Amino acid sequence: MYSRRKFVKTGSATLIGLAVTAPGVRSLTSKGSDSETQEKCRLAMVIDLDRCLGCHTCSITCKSENGVRLGGFRSHVMEKEVGKYPKVTRAFLPRLCNHCEKPPCEKVCPVGATYIREDGMVDIDKGRCIGCRYCMVACPYGARYFNPRHDSEEAKLFPARIFGTVDKCNFCAHRIDNGVVPACVNGCLANARIFGDINDPESEIGQLKNNEELVSLLPEFETNPNVFYKGGHTKSFTLKKGK
Amino acid sequence: MDTLSVNQYIKPMLSKSKNSKIMNSLLAVGTIIWLCYCLRVLVFGLSTFGIDTYGATWGILVVNTIHIIGISHVGIAISAAVRVLKLDKYRNVARIAELVTLIALVIAVINLLLHVGRPDRFIINAFLYGKLHSPLVWSMTVFTLYFLTSFVYLYLSIRRDIYIMSSVAPKYRNFYKFLSFGYQDTSNNIERHDRVLFWLALCLVPIMVSVHSVYGLLFGTISAKVGWHNPLQAPYFVLGAIVSGFSTIIIVSAFLRSSFSWKNLLTDRIFKVFSIILAFVVFLYLYFMLSEHISAQYLPTVSERAASDALLSGRFSLIFWITSIVGLILPLGYLIIQAVRKSEINIGLLTAAAVLINIALWIKRYLLVIPTQYEPFLEHFRPLPVYTPTHTEWAVVLGSYVTAAFIFVWLMKLIPIIEFPMDQSSEIKSQQEIKNNSRKIITLLSLFLGICMILWGILTRDLDFAPVKWITGIIFILIIPMSNCLITDRILVRDEEETTTQLDNHEGDGE
């Protein structure tokens, strides 16, 4: 039988051991330095708001490509009247997952279902997702939706729509893995969406990054989104007041 | 052992009144309805809930889970305080509190299971693929630790009573003998149990605080929702848990006192002290609430302030003010008056105040989880739908309490709800015993393996199966108290005559 003094001694030694080893371990298991990741391929999208017509073709092509459920959106277009009469205009803001470099959704996912691919795209392993929706509350952009319905007929028609799991835009991973651009980029009438490796200075998106002023949504969250906007009225879409 | 005095302690087991039968039947029906609703959720998925992708993605099941885990807080806290501080006058309420804790934890897990979209994967995936950086994995870990430690604590504290029951209720002697797992009512054994329980109680206090802190951090680490990212969230949750836990213990104890005429066991003094503690923690809770809203009103970013505005003067203001005044301020006033008055405590009014406080705490948790989901940082593409809980959600929420009550009543019939005092047993032997050395070996081995497994899990936290490793480590460490108490010493001189006399004397006592 342990005496109390012995117990306290052993306990303290263990705690000190843990405290000493834990910080060192972090550096051993971390996945490469920042400079290494910067050189890697980083898939991104630039949306030219001055070109966007607000036709919602992107939403429709996305829905048909990915079998998105009714009431859910991987990609959609927000609309707003900006300015006061007579100088009034209608502004559009196409929205999709921002594929952040530091995604809060990935950080909170308890089972590692949300993960960052080598190319910087944030995807969901639907076979692992438990549907806790913690990622949905953690995403400041509201980019995720949930498939609540359990319907076997629906599952046959749309195999990608797995019930009880969270879904979001994955840049049409099945297309880009085969060298085809995402469906929304392909369908955009006004060529407002430019997609590619933003770290490649030769690419169209790389040149846009170097030569144009690009903004991302809610930069104060420091999530470093990989979806950028050019021109338009992005700031008018941020929430000003709850009421 | 005096039959009359034993019967007093096991009144719920002996009770065969018409009222209790009606109540048990109603609770059983309520539990069956609840199970049907749970099945409905499992079959049809979360489309049976009022939650939506845009708007409230977390509904009242999350609210209920937090509330129930809060209720579980105080059970072990009271028991630990009684044991560590040797507050023998409050010993009678310790077992009730421990049972409330364990039942609340089981019901909370079921609520959580129904809240997720894939209950079939929930626990398995969380253990196999859990990532240490997610607050949900912290909560899963401390929750498991809390549940297992509480279970071990309850079992070891109840072992002697189960052993005594084997002689009191001859009909179920084998059952109780089996449950007591070779317990010997010797002075050495009692002392060993006391020592182990003391250490367990001491360990349980920080574990219990960590459980509720982690639940606070579950919200406190989310900056995407206004009003959640609050450094006070963890202590706020612990405080809320103490408030709801104490009010629940008062309600349950008052019910048992009136049902079984236990005025001498659950004394006025216990209620008086509990009412003073409740008044103090409600006051602290109101203080935290005030501090939270004052600081929110001075926030420079208007969107962060939106959640506070929605409560104070916006869409949720009516419910907020009614809850604060009727559910917290008025009962607090009564509790303070009750505390300063020297007259006898009015249990009825105290219970009413505790019920109001308990309901208020549930609503306060609703006001934490739901309103912020209507205040997104980015404007949405359509007006956010209003979250209206469906009848399935309400049934699951209300049914949770009915089922908890049913399990409690059922357990009351099975185990003594009030700890037998030491002088209740005349069987305590003080024979010479041969110390069992295997206890020491198992303790050292379990401690070593437990620490190794936990460290292995933490070191490989980015890999799959890491949570399984640290949970296994926790289980190994929990073997220490179990093995210390379960491994018996060999008695050199056995008083056969005394044991058989006891059994003969109490033949038929349990009838």
Short mmCIF file of C-alpha atoms in Angstrom, two decimals, chain A residues 26 48 111 145 221:
data_model
loop_
_atom_site.label_atom_id
_atom_site.label_comp_id
_atom_site.label_asym_id
_atom_site.label_seq_id
_atom_site.Cartn_x
_atom_site.Cartn_y
_atom_site.Cartn_z
CA ARG A 26 5.10 19.29 -30.46
CA ASP A 48 -14.12 39.27 -59.96
CA VAL A 111 -12.42 13.03 -35.38
CA TYR A 145 -24.44 22.73 -44.49
CA PHE A 221 -10.42 36.19 -38.03
#
